[in-house]
């Protein structure tokens, strides 16, 4: 049944919308959206376009939805955070061999980017985040995130990673009670991965 053409959403407060979204998330309704995503993946042949098998492509779309919903829910709290960190994946360095001048500081743990290449995504992302007051870490895996977040008492964090790492990150944020925002890598792999700098800048 189509609903009436005239309605006024402003009569519902932002707080109620947020509660609605949180309840939907708690009830795992985004998983139902995932079954819709299955049809979309098939219809648009997304699996073939992005180079994944059908099952993995569907999982990826479900992860995208889950992270986006979590981002939305956490956004207000995240914006109020005073001390924020950006966690970047080391695989997005333009070079992962001896040509990358970054030292790995195991005690932190992070790669310390020396800004040796203007076209390096890590260099560009770090510069944007630092200009906005973020502490930036370039980490070899999600397991480093917990130590960084616990040692530094951040109250807001952005993670750039693949879907699987971001989903693990959601669990960590929940455990530590820190509002987070996830930004998907646009190209994944063990090296030469990519991120969309515009998406990151919007999230910062
Ligand atoms: S800009 Fe930083 S991350 Fe990129 S290659 Fe140079 S030192 Fe490594």
mmCIF file with all atom_site columns, C-alpha atoms and ligand atoms in Angstrom:
data_model
loop_
_atom_site.group_PDB
_atom_site.id
_atom_site.type_symbol
_atom_site.label_atom_id
_atom_site.label_alt_id
_atom_site.label_comp_id
_atom_site.label_asym_id
_atom_site.label_entity_id
_atom_site.label_seq_id
_atom_site.pdbx_PDB_ins_code
_atom_site.Cartn_x
_atom_site.Cartn_y
_atom_site.Cartn_z
_atom_site.occupancy
_atom_site.B_iso_or_equiv
_atom_site.pdbx_formal_charge
_atom_site.auth_seq_id
_atom_site.auth_comp_id
_atom_site.auth_asym_id
_atom_site.auth_atom_id
_atom_site.pdbx_PDB_model_num
ATOM   1   C  CA  . UNK A 1 1   ? 0.000  0.000   0.000   1.00 0.00 ? 1   UNK A CA  1
ATOM   2   C  CA  . UNK A 1 2   ? 1.445  3.407   -0.906  1.00 0.00 ? 2   UNK A CA  1
ATOM   3   C  CA  . UNK A 1 3   ? 1.457  5.841   2.012   1.00 0.00 ? 3   UNK A CA  1
ATOM   4   C  CA  . UNK A 1 4   ? -0.092 9.282   1.955   1.00 0.00 ? 4   UNK A CA  1
ATOM   5   C  CA  . UNK A 1 5   ? 1.803  11.830  -0.098  1.00 0.00 ? 5   UNK A CA  1
ATOM   6   C  CA  . UNK A 1 6   ? 1.769  14.375  2.713   1.00 0.00 ? 6   UNK A CA  1
ATOM   7   C  CA  . UNK A 1 7   ? 3.740  13.677  5.851   1.00 0.00 ? 7   UNK A CA  1
ATOM   8   C  CA  . UNK A 1 8   ? 6.038  15.551  8.209   1.00 0.00 ? 8   UNK A CA  1
ATOM   9   C  CA  . UNK A 1 9   ? 9.105  13.695  9.414   1.00 0.00 ? 9   UNK A CA  1
ATOM   10  C  CA  . UNK A 1 10  ? 10.242 16.697  11.468  1.00 0.00 ? 10  UNK A CA  1
ATOM   11  C  CA  . UNK A 1 11  ? 7.598  15.763  14.060  1.00 0.00 ? 11  UNK A CA  1
ATOM   12  C  CA  . UNK A 1 12  ? 9.850  12.881  15.046  1.00 0.00 ? 12  UNK A CA  1
ATOM   13  C  CA  . UNK A 1 13  ? 12.892 13.972  16.994  1.00 0.00 ? 13  UNK A CA  1
ATOM   14  C  CA  . UNK A 1 14  ? 16.445 13.041  16.016  1.00 0.00 ? 14  UNK A CA  1
ATOM   15  C  CA  . UNK A 1 15  ? 16.621 11.117  19.279  1.00 0.00 ? 15  UNK A CA  1
ATOM   16  C  CA  . UNK A 1 16  ? 13.703 8.911   18.260  1.00 0.00 ? 16  UNK A CA  1
ATOM   17  C  CA  . UNK A 1 17  ? 15.244 8.266   14.817  1.00 0.00 ? 17  UNK A CA  1
ATOM   18  C  CA  . UNK A 1 18  ? 18.481 7.296   16.477  1.00 0.00 ? 18  UNK A CA  1
ATOM   19  C  CA  . UNK A 1 19  ? 16.665 4.973   18.869  1.00 0.00 ? 19  UNK A CA  1
ATOM   20  C  CA  . UNK A 1 20  ? 14.837 3.421   15.918  1.00 0.00 ? 20  UNK A CA  1
ATOM   21  C  CA  . UNK A 1 21  ? 18.101 2.835   14.096  1.00 0.00 ? 21  UNK A CA  1
ATOM   22  C  CA  . UNK A 1 22  ? 19.741 1.378   17.199  1.00 0.00 ? 22  UNK A CA  1
ATOM   23  C  CA  . UNK A 1 23  ? 16.777 -0.958  17.769  1.00 0.00 ? 23  UNK A CA  1
ATOM   24  C  CA  . UNK A 1 24  ? 16.890 -2.075  14.143  1.00 0.00 ? 24  UNK A CA  1
ATOM   25  C  CA  . UNK A 1 25  ? 20.622 -2.672  14.461  1.00 0.00 ? 25  UNK A CA  1
ATOM   26  C  CA  . UNK A 1 26  ? 20.127 -4.577  17.724  1.00 0.00 ? 26  UNK A CA  1
ATOM   27  C  CA  . UNK A 1 27  ? 17.498 -6.753  16.034  1.00 0.00 ? 27  UNK A CA  1
ATOM   28  C  CA  . UNK A 1 28  ? 20.037 -7.402  13.238  1.00 0.00 ? 28  UNK A CA  1
ATOM   29  C  CA  . UNK A 1 29  ? 17.612 -6.012  10.662  1.00 0.00 ? 29  UNK A CA  1
ATOM   30  C  CA  . UNK A 1 30  ? 20.581 -5.068  8.479   1.00 0.00 ? 30  UNK A CA  1
ATOM   31  C  CA  . UNK A 1 31  ? 20.986 -8.815  7.997   1.00 0.00 ? 31  UNK A CA  1
ATOM   32  C  CA  . UNK A 1 32  ? 17.575 -8.846  6.349   1.00 0.00 ? 32  UNK A CA  1
ATOM   33  C  CA  . UNK A 1 33  ? 18.783 -6.066  4.123   1.00 0.00 ? 33  UNK A CA  1
ATOM   34  C  CA  . UNK A 1 34  ? 21.600 -8.441  3.374   1.00 0.00 ? 34  UNK A CA  1
ATOM   35  C  CA  . UNK A 1 35  ? 19.170 -10.913 1.792   1.00 0.00 ? 35  UNK A CA  1
ATOM   36  C  CA  . UNK A 1 36  ? 18.028 -8.077  -0.414  1.00 0.00 ? 36  UNK A CA  1
ATOM   37  C  CA  . UNK A 1 37  ? 21.685 -7.374  -1.111  1.00 0.00 ? 37  UNK A CA  1
ATOM   38  C  CA  . UNK A 1 38  ? 21.974 -10.961 -2.346  1.00 0.00 ? 38  UNK A CA  1
ATOM   39  C  CA  . UNK A 1 39  ? 19.457 -10.256 -5.084  1.00 0.00 ? 39  UNK A CA  1
ATOM   40  C  CA  . UNK A 1 40  ? 21.189 -7.000  -5.970  1.00 0.00 ? 40  UNK A CA  1
ATOM   41  C  CA  . UNK A 1 41  ? 24.611 -8.623  -6.158  1.00 0.00 ? 41  UNK A CA  1
ATOM   42  C  CA  . UNK A 1 42  ? 23.192 -11.197 -8.567  1.00 0.00 ? 42  UNK A CA  1
ATOM   43  C  CA  . UNK A 1 43  ? 21.174 -8.708  -10.609 1.00 0.00 ? 43  UNK A CA  1
ATOM   44  C  CA  . UNK A 1 44  ? 24.061 -6.291  -11.085 1.00 0.00 ? 44  UNK A CA  1
ATOM   45  C  CA  . UNK A 1 45  ? 26.701 -9.023  -11.364 1.00 0.00 ? 45  UNK A CA  1
ATOM   46  C  CA  . UNK A 1 46  ? 28.685 -7.244  -8.659  1.00 0.00 ? 46  UNK A CA  1
ATOM   47  C  CA  . UNK A 1 47  ? 30.641 -10.419 -7.926  1.00 0.00 ? 47  UNK A CA  1
ATOM   48  C  CA  . UNK A 1 48  ? 32.075 -10.494 -11.430 1.00 0.00 ? 48  UNK A CA  1
ATOM   49  C  CA  . UNK A 1 49  ? 32.678 -6.751  -11.502 1.00 0.00 ? 49  UNK A CA  1
ATOM   50  C  CA  . UNK A 1 50  ? 34.736 -6.744  -8.298  1.00 0.00 ? 50  UNK A CA  1
ATOM   51  C  CA  . UNK A 1 51  ? 36.462 -10.085 -8.773  1.00 0.00 ? 51  UNK A CA  1
ATOM   52  C  CA  . UNK A 1 52  ? 34.879 -12.096 -5.932  1.00 0.00 ? 52  UNK A CA  1
ATOM   53  C  CA  . UNK A 1 53  ? 32.805 -15.240 -5.983  1.00 0.00 ? 53  UNK A CA  1
ATOM   54  C  CA  . UNK A 1 54  ? 29.091 -14.780 -5.379  1.00 0.00 ? 54  UNK A CA  1
ATOM   55  C  CA  . UNK A 1 55  ? 29.111 -15.802 -1.710  1.00 0.00 ? 55  UNK A CA  1
ATOM   56  C  CA  . UNK A 1 56  ? 32.024 -13.500 -0.858  1.00 0.00 ? 56  UNK A CA  1
ATOM   57  C  CA  . UNK A 1 57  ? 30.506 -10.599 -2.808  1.00 0.00 ? 57  UNK A CA  1
ATOM   58  C  CA  . UNK A 1 58  ? 27.267 -10.975 -0.846  1.00 0.00 ? 58  UNK A CA  1
ATOM   59  C  CA  . UNK A 1 59  ? 29.189 -11.050 2.441   1.00 0.00 ? 59  UNK A CA  1
ATOM   60  C  CA  . UNK A 1 60  ? 31.077 -7.936  1.407   1.00 0.00 ? 60  UNK A CA  1
ATOM   61  C  CA  . UNK A 1 61  ? 27.848 -6.071  0.629   1.00 0.00 ? 61  UNK A CA  1
ATOM   62  C  CA  . UNK A 1 62  ? 26.398 -7.197  3.985   1.00 0.00 ? 62  UNK A CA  1
ATOM   63  C  CA  . UNK A 1 63  ? 29.535 -5.932  5.727   1.00 0.00 ? 63  UNK A CA  1
ATOM   64  C  CA  . UNK A 1 64  ? 29.265 -2.616  3.892   1.00 0.00 ? 64  UNK A CA  1
ATOM   65  C  CA  . UNK A 1 65  ? 25.701 -2.221  5.107   1.00 0.00 ? 65  UNK A CA  1
ATOM   66  C  CA  . UNK A 1 66  ? 26.569 -3.205  8.679   1.00 0.00 ? 66  UNK A CA  1
ATOM   67  C  CA  . UNK A 1 67  ? 29.497 -0.784  8.897   1.00 0.00 ? 67  UNK A CA  1
ATOM   68  C  CA  . UNK A 1 68  ? 27.493 2.056   7.349   1.00 0.00 ? 68  UNK A CA  1
ATOM   69  C  CA  . UNK A 1 69  ? 24.655 1.544   9.819   1.00 0.00 ? 69  UNK A CA  1
ATOM   70  C  CA  . UNK A 1 70  ? 27.131 1.449   12.721  1.00 0.00 ? 70  UNK A CA  1
ATOM   71  C  CA  . UNK A 1 71  ? 28.791 4.631   11.401  1.00 0.00 ? 71  UNK A CA  1
ATOM   72  C  CA  . UNK A 1 72  ? 25.441 6.383   11.350  1.00 0.00 ? 72  UNK A CA  1
ATOM   73  C  CA  . UNK A 1 73  ? 24.575 5.297   14.884  1.00 0.00 ? 73  UNK A CA  1
ATOM   74  C  CA  . UNK A 1 74  ? 27.951 6.343   16.276  1.00 0.00 ? 74  UNK A CA  1
ATOM   75  C  CA  . UNK A 1 75  ? 28.311 9.602   14.355  1.00 0.00 ? 75  UNK A CA  1
ATOM   76  C  CA  . UNK A 1 76  ? 26.927 12.012  16.965  1.00 0.00 ? 76  UNK A CA  1
ATOM   77  C  CA  . UNK A 1 77  ? 29.112 10.646  19.749  1.00 0.00 ? 77  UNK A CA  1
ATOM   78  C  CA  . UNK A 1 78  ? 32.107 10.494  17.425  1.00 0.00 ? 78  UNK A CA  1
ATOM   79  C  CA  . UNK A 1 79  ? 31.738 14.159  16.480  1.00 0.00 ? 79  UNK A CA  1
ATOM   80  C  CA  . UNK A 1 80  ? 31.840 15.147  20.149  1.00 0.00 ? 80  UNK A CA  1
ATOM   81  C  CA  . UNK A 1 81  ? 35.118 13.302  20.751  1.00 0.00 ? 81  UNK A CA  1
ATOM   82  C  CA  . UNK A 1 82  ? 38.047 15.488  21.790  1.00 0.00 ? 82  UNK A CA  1
ATOM   83  C  CA  . UNK A 1 83  ? 40.888 13.081  21.266  1.00 0.00 ? 83  UNK A CA  1
ATOM   84  C  CA  . UNK A 1 84  ? 40.747 11.171  18.013  1.00 0.00 ? 84  UNK A CA  1
ATOM   85  C  CA  . UNK A 1 85  ? 42.905 8.650   16.227  1.00 0.00 ? 85  UNK A CA  1
ATOM   86  C  CA  . UNK A 1 86  ? 43.058 7.543   12.613  1.00 0.00 ? 86  UNK A CA  1
ATOM   87  C  CA  . UNK A 1 87  ? 44.171 3.971   12.015  1.00 0.00 ? 87  UNK A CA  1
ATOM   88  C  CA  . UNK A 1 88  ? 45.465 3.378   8.502   1.00 0.00 ? 88  UNK A CA  1
ATOM   89  C  CA  . UNK A 1 89  ? 46.434 0.018   6.958   1.00 0.00 ? 89  UNK A CA  1
ATOM   90  C  CA  . UNK A 1 90  ? 50.122 -0.361  6.138   1.00 0.00 ? 90  UNK A CA  1
ATOM   91  C  CA  . UNK A 1 91  ? 49.204 -2.163  2.893   1.00 0.00 ? 91  UNK A CA  1
ATOM   92  C  CA  . UNK A 1 92  ? 48.130 1.198   1.427   1.00 0.00 ? 92  UNK A CA  1
ATOM   93  C  CA  . UNK A 1 93  ? 51.709 2.500   1.480   1.00 0.00 ? 93  UNK A CA  1
ATOM   94  C  CA  . UNK A 1 94  ? 52.756 3.244   -2.076  1.00 0.00 ? 94  UNK A CA  1
ATOM   95  C  CA  . UNK A 1 95  ? 55.785 1.008   -1.560  1.00 0.00 ? 95  UNK A CA  1
ATOM   96  C  CA  . UNK A 1 96  ? 56.056 -1.824  0.924   1.00 0.00 ? 96  UNK A CA  1
ATOM   97  C  CA  . UNK A 1 97  ? 59.692 -2.580  0.214   1.00 0.00 ? 97  UNK A CA  1
ATOM   98  C  CA  . UNK A 1 98  ? 62.871 -0.749  1.209   1.00 0.00 ? 98  UNK A CA  1
ATOM   99  C  CA  . UNK A 1 99  ? 61.701 2.257   -0.813  1.00 0.00 ? 99  UNK A CA  1
ATOM   100 C  CA  . UNK A 1 100 ? 59.181 3.057   1.925   1.00 0.00 ? 100 UNK A CA  1
ATOM   101 C  CA  . UNK A 1 101 ? 61.122 5.162   4.414   1.00 0.00 ? 101 UNK A CA  1
ATOM   102 C  CA  . UNK A 1 102 ? 58.761 4.455   7.313   1.00 0.00 ? 102 UNK A CA  1
ATOM   103 C  CA  . UNK A 1 103 ? 60.262 2.784   10.401  1.00 0.00 ? 103 UNK A CA  1
ATOM   104 C  CA  . UNK A 1 104 ? 58.136 0.311   12.281  1.00 0.00 ? 104 UNK A CA  1
ATOM   105 C  CA  . UNK A 1 105 ? 57.896 1.266   15.934  1.00 0.00 ? 105 UNK A CA  1
ATOM   106 C  CA  . UNK A 1 106 ? 56.903 -1.974  17.604  1.00 0.00 ? 106 UNK A CA  1
ATOM   107 C  CA  . UNK A 1 107 ? 56.348 -0.431  21.037  1.00 0.00 ? 107 UNK A CA  1
ATOM   108 C  CA  . UNK A 1 108 ? 53.492 1.791   19.792  1.00 0.00 ? 108 UNK A CA  1
ATOM   109 C  CA  . UNK A 1 109 ? 52.872 -0.132  17.332  1.00 0.00 ? 109 UNK A CA  1
ATOM   110 C  CA  . UNK A 1 110 ? 52.887 1.863   14.075  1.00 0.00 ? 110 UNK A CA  1
ATOM   111 C  CA  . UNK A 1 111 ? 54.846 2.578   10.941  1.00 0.00 ? 111 UNK A CA  1
ATOM   112 C  CA  . UNK A 1 112 ? 56.247 6.071   11.264  1.00 0.00 ? 112 UNK A CA  1
ATOM   113 C  CA  . UNK A 1 113 ? 55.602 7.590   7.812   1.00 0.00 ? 113 UNK A CA  1
ATOM   114 C  CA  . UNK A 1 114 ? 58.377 9.934   6.705   1.00 0.00 ? 114 UNK A CA  1
ATOM   115 C  CA  . UNK A 1 115 ? 56.310 11.499  3.924   1.00 0.00 ? 115 UNK A CA  1
ATOM   116 C  CA  . UNK A 1 116 ? 58.837 10.491  1.284   1.00 0.00 ? 116 UNK A CA  1
ATOM   117 C  CA  . UNK A 1 117 ? 56.343 10.317  -1.594  1.00 0.00 ? 117 UNK A CA  1
ATOM   118 C  CA  . UNK A 1 118 ? 53.780 12.962  -2.458  1.00 0.00 ? 118 UNK A CA  1
ATOM   119 C  CA  . UNK A 1 119 ? 51.595 10.422  -4.270  1.00 0.00 ? 119 UNK A CA  1
ATOM   120 C  CA  . UNK A 1 120 ? 51.469 7.950   -1.382  1.00 0.00 ? 120 UNK A CA  1
ATOM   121 C  CA  . UNK A 1 121 ? 47.944 7.480   -0.020  1.00 0.00 ? 121 UNK A CA  1
ATOM   122 C  CA  . UNK A 1 122 ? 49.253 7.048   3.522   1.00 0.00 ? 122 UNK A CA  1
ATOM   123 C  CA  . UNK A 1 123 ? 51.125 10.337  3.262   1.00 0.00 ? 123 UNK A CA  1
ATOM   124 C  CA  . UNK A 1 124 ? 48.061 12.182  1.928   1.00 0.00 ? 124 UNK A CA  1
ATOM   125 C  CA  . UNK A 1 125 ? 45.631 10.634  4.426   1.00 0.00 ? 125 UNK A CA  1
ATOM   126 C  CA  . UNK A 1 126 ? 48.008 11.324  7.321   1.00 0.00 ? 126 UNK A CA  1
ATOM   127 C  CA  . UNK A 1 127 ? 48.426 14.968  6.324   1.00 0.00 ? 127 UNK A CA  1
ATOM   128 C  CA  . UNK A 1 128 ? 44.659 15.548  6.142   1.00 0.00 ? 128 UNK A CA  1
ATOM   129 C  CA  . UNK A 1 129 ? 44.032 13.880  9.488   1.00 0.00 ? 129 UNK A CA  1
ATOM   130 C  CA  . UNK A 1 130 ? 46.903 15.584  11.307  1.00 0.00 ? 130 UNK A CA  1
ATOM   131 C  CA  . UNK A 1 131 ? 45.675 18.963  10.046  1.00 0.00 ? 131 UNK A CA  1
ATOM   132 C  CA  . UNK A 1 132 ? 42.418 18.219  11.849  1.00 0.00 ? 132 UNK A CA  1
ATOM   133 C  CA  . UNK A 1 133 ? 44.161 17.256  15.064  1.00 0.00 ? 133 UNK A CA  1
ATOM   134 C  CA  . UNK A 1 134 ? 44.137 13.470  14.728  1.00 0.00 ? 134 UNK A CA  1
ATOM   135 C  CA  . UNK A 1 135 ? 46.899 11.193  15.881  1.00 0.00 ? 135 UNK A CA  1
ATOM   136 C  CA  . UNK A 1 136 ? 47.681 8.866   12.982  1.00 0.00 ? 136 UNK A CA  1
ATOM   137 C  CA  . UNK A 1 137 ? 48.828 5.248   13.132  1.00 0.00 ? 137 UNK A CA  1
ATOM   138 C  CA  . UNK A 1 138 ? 49.787 3.053   10.198  1.00 0.00 ? 138 UNK A CA  1
ATOM   139 C  CA  . UNK A 1 139 ? 49.254 -0.467  11.425  1.00 0.00 ? 139 UNK A CA  1
ATOM   140 C  CA  . UNK A 1 140 ? 50.017 -3.921  10.063  1.00 0.00 ? 140 UNK A CA  1
ATOM   141 C  CA  . UNK A 1 141 ? 46.768 -5.433  11.335  1.00 0.00 ? 141 UNK A CA  1
ATOM   142 C  CA  . UNK A 1 142 ? 43.690 -4.958  13.472  1.00 0.00 ? 142 UNK A CA  1
ATOM   143 C  CA  . UNK A 1 143 ? 45.381 -6.653  16.437  1.00 0.00 ? 143 UNK A CA  1
ATOM   144 C  CA  . UNK A 1 144 ? 47.498 -3.497  16.939  1.00 0.00 ? 144 UNK A CA  1
ATOM   145 C  CA  . UNK A 1 145 ? 44.408 -1.339  17.364  1.00 0.00 ? 145 UNK A CA  1
ATOM   146 C  CA  . UNK A 1 146 ? 43.514 -2.496  20.874  1.00 0.00 ? 146 UNK A CA  1
ATOM   147 C  CA  . UNK A 1 147 ? 46.927 -1.601  22.318  1.00 0.00 ? 147 UNK A CA  1
ATOM   148 C  CA  . UNK A 1 148 ? 46.924 1.819   20.653  1.00 0.00 ? 148 UNK A CA  1
ATOM   149 C  CA  . UNK A 1 149 ? 43.423 2.654   21.829  1.00 0.00 ? 149 UNK A CA  1
ATOM   150 C  CA  . UNK A 1 150 ? 43.982 1.430   25.380  1.00 0.00 ? 150 UNK A CA  1
ATOM   151 C  CA  . UNK A 1 151 ? 47.376 3.123   25.790  1.00 0.00 ? 151 UNK A CA  1
ATOM   152 C  CA  . UNK A 1 152 ? 46.176 6.515   24.586  1.00 0.00 ? 152 UNK A CA  1
ATOM   153 C  CA  . UNK A 1 153 ? 42.624 6.811   25.910  1.00 0.00 ? 153 UNK A CA  1
ATOM   154 C  CA  . UNK A 1 154 ? 41.091 8.101   22.686  1.00 0.00 ? 154 UNK A CA  1
ATOM   155 C  CA  . UNK A 1 155 ? 37.415 8.920   22.702  1.00 0.00 ? 155 UNK A CA  1
ATOM   156 C  CA  . UNK A 1 156 ? 36.942 8.694   18.944  1.00 0.00 ? 156 UNK A CA  1
ATOM   157 C  CA  . UNK A 1 157 ? 38.559 6.597   16.240  1.00 0.00 ? 157 UNK A CA  1
ATOM   158 C  CA  . UNK A 1 158 ? 38.417 6.152   12.482  1.00 0.00 ? 158 UNK A CA  1
ATOM   159 C  CA  . UNK A 1 159 ? 39.605 2.888   11.022  1.00 0.00 ? 159 UNK A CA  1
ATOM   160 C  CA  . UNK A 1 160 ? 40.404 2.363   7.349   1.00 0.00 ? 160 UNK A CA  1
ATOM   161 C  CA  . UNK A 1 161 ? 40.431 -1.323  6.494   1.00 0.00 ? 161 UNK A CA  1
ATOM   162 C  CA  . UNK A 1 162 ? 38.816 -4.171  4.593   1.00 0.00 ? 162 UNK A CA  1
ATOM   163 C  CA  . UNK A 1 163 ? 35.326 -5.333  5.531   1.00 0.00 ? 163 UNK A CA  1
ATOM   164 C  CA  . UNK A 1 164 ? 36.508 -8.164  7.759   1.00 0.00 ? 164 UNK A CA  1
ATOM   165 C  CA  . UNK A 1 165 ? 38.836 -5.941  9.777   1.00 0.00 ? 165 UNK A CA  1
ATOM   166 C  CA  . UNK A 1 166 ? 36.196 -3.243  10.096  1.00 0.00 ? 166 UNK A CA  1
ATOM   167 C  CA  . UNK A 1 167 ? 33.702 -5.753  11.426  1.00 0.00 ? 167 UNK A CA  1
ATOM   168 C  CA  . UNK A 1 168 ? 36.234 -6.911  14.002  1.00 0.00 ? 168 UNK A CA  1
ATOM   169 C  CA  . UNK A 1 169 ? 36.822 -3.248  14.770  1.00 0.00 ? 169 UNK A CA  1
ATOM   170 C  CA  . UNK A 1 170 ? 33.119 -2.815  15.517  1.00 0.00 ? 170 UNK A CA  1
ATOM   171 C  CA  . UNK A 1 171 ? 33.438 -5.461  18.226  1.00 0.00 ? 171 UNK A CA  1
ATOM   172 C  CA  . UNK A 1 172 ? 36.526 -3.771  19.657  1.00 0.00 ? 172 UNK A CA  1
ATOM   173 C  CA  . UNK A 1 173 ? 34.850 -0.335  19.725  1.00 0.00 ? 173 UNK A CA  1
ATOM   174 C  CA  . UNK A 1 174 ? 31.922 -1.855  21.560  1.00 0.00 ? 174 UNK A CA  1
ATOM   175 C  CA  . UNK A 1 175 ? 34.218 -3.559  24.066  1.00 0.00 ? 175 UNK A CA  1
ATOM   176 C  CA  . UNK A 1 176 ? 36.197 -0.358  24.730  1.00 0.00 ? 176 UNK A CA  1
ATOM   177 C  CA  . UNK A 1 177 ? 33.157 1.940   24.582  1.00 0.00 ? 177 UNK A CA  1
ATOM   178 C  CA  . UNK A 1 178 ? 34.729 4.223   21.960  1.00 0.00 ? 178 UNK A CA  1
ATOM   179 C  CA  . UNK A 1 179 ? 32.616 5.673   19.123  1.00 0.00 ? 179 UNK A CA  1
ATOM   180 C  CA  . UNK A 1 180 ? 34.157 4.729   15.811  1.00 0.00 ? 180 UNK A CA  1
ATOM   181 C  CA  . UNK A 1 181 ? 33.777 5.314   12.113  1.00 0.00 ? 181 UNK A CA  1
ATOM   182 C  CA  . UNK A 1 182 ? 34.782 2.766   9.505   1.00 0.00 ? 182 UNK A CA  1
ATOM   183 C  CA  . UNK A 1 183 ? 36.048 3.596   6.027   1.00 0.00 ? 183 UNK A CA  1
ATOM   184 C  CA  . UNK A 1 184 ? 36.268 0.725   3.554   1.00 0.00 ? 184 UNK A CA  1
ATOM   185 C  CA  . UNK A 1 185 ? 39.347 0.106   1.493   1.00 0.00 ? 185 UNK A CA  1
ATOM   186 C  CA  . UNK A 1 186 ? 38.253 0.477   -2.115  1.00 0.00 ? 186 UNK A CA  1
ATOM   187 C  CA  . UNK A 1 187 ? 40.792 -2.085  -3.273  1.00 0.00 ? 187 UNK A CA  1
ATOM   188 C  CA  . UNK A 1 188 ? 41.873 -4.843  -0.952  1.00 0.00 ? 188 UNK A CA  1
ATOM   189 C  CA  . UNK A 1 189 ? 44.791 -7.260  -0.948  1.00 0.00 ? 189 UNK A CA  1
ATOM   190 C  CA  . UNK A 1 190 ? 48.108 -7.784  0.767   1.00 0.00 ? 190 UNK A CA  1
ATOM   191 C  CA  . UNK A 1 191 ? 49.742 -4.769  -0.905  1.00 0.00 ? 191 UNK A CA  1
ATOM   192 C  CA  . UNK A 1 192 ? 48.956 -1.766  -3.099  1.00 0.00 ? 192 UNK A CA  1
ATOM   193 C  CA  . UNK A 1 193 ? 45.537 -1.386  -1.536  1.00 0.00 ? 193 UNK A CA  1
ATOM   194 C  CA  . UNK A 1 194 ? 43.520 1.790   -2.094  1.00 0.00 ? 194 UNK A CA  1
ATOM   195 C  CA  . UNK A 1 195 ? 41.286 4.070   -0.144  1.00 0.00 ? 195 UNK A CA  1
ATOM   196 C  CA  . UNK A 1 196 ? 39.048 6.882   -1.268  1.00 0.00 ? 196 UNK A CA  1
ATOM   197 C  CA  . UNK A 1 197 ? 40.569 10.059  0.144   1.00 0.00 ? 197 UNK A CA  1
ATOM   198 C  CA  . UNK A 1 198 ? 37.356 12.018  -0.388  1.00 0.00 ? 198 UNK A CA  1
ATOM   199 C  CA  . UNK A 1 199 ? 35.379 9.503   1.684   1.00 0.00 ? 199 UNK A CA  1
ATOM   200 C  CA  . UNK A 1 200 ? 37.999 9.692   4.392   1.00 0.00 ? 200 UNK A CA  1
ATOM   201 C  CA  . UNK A 1 201 ? 38.036 13.491  4.370   1.00 0.00 ? 201 UNK A CA  1
ATOM   202 C  CA  . UNK A 1 202 ? 34.250 13.542  4.751   1.00 0.00 ? 202 UNK A CA  1
ATOM   203 C  CA  . UNK A 1 203 ? 34.546 11.216  7.732   1.00 0.00 ? 203 UNK A CA  1
ATOM   204 C  CA  . UNK A 1 204 ? 37.353 13.119  9.497   1.00 0.00 ? 204 UNK A CA  1
HETATM 205 S  S1  . LIG B 2 .   ? 55.092 8.428   2.185   1.00 0.00 ? 1   LIG B S1  1
HETATM 206 FE FE1 . LIG B 2 .   ? 55.262 7.294   4.126   1.00 0.00 ? 1   LIG B FE1 1
HETATM 207 S  S2  . LIG B 2 .   ? 54.152 5.376   3.869   1.00 0.00 ? 1   LIG B S2  1
HETATM 208 FE FE2 . LIG B 2 .   ? 54.429 6.290   1.842   1.00 0.00 ? 1   LIG B FE2 1
HETATM 209 S  S3  . LIG B 2 .   ? 56.236 5.290   1.020   1.00 0.00 ? 1   LIG B S3  1
HETATM 210 FE FE3 . LIG B 2 .   ? 56.955 7.192   2.060   1.00 0.00 ? 1   LIG B FE3 1
HETATM 211 S  S4  . LIG B 2 .   ? 57.396 6.666   4.205   1.00 0.00 ? 1   LIG B S4  1
HETATM 212 FE FE4 . LIG B 2 .   ? 56.257 4.947   3.250   1.00 0.00 ? 1   LIG B FE4 1
#
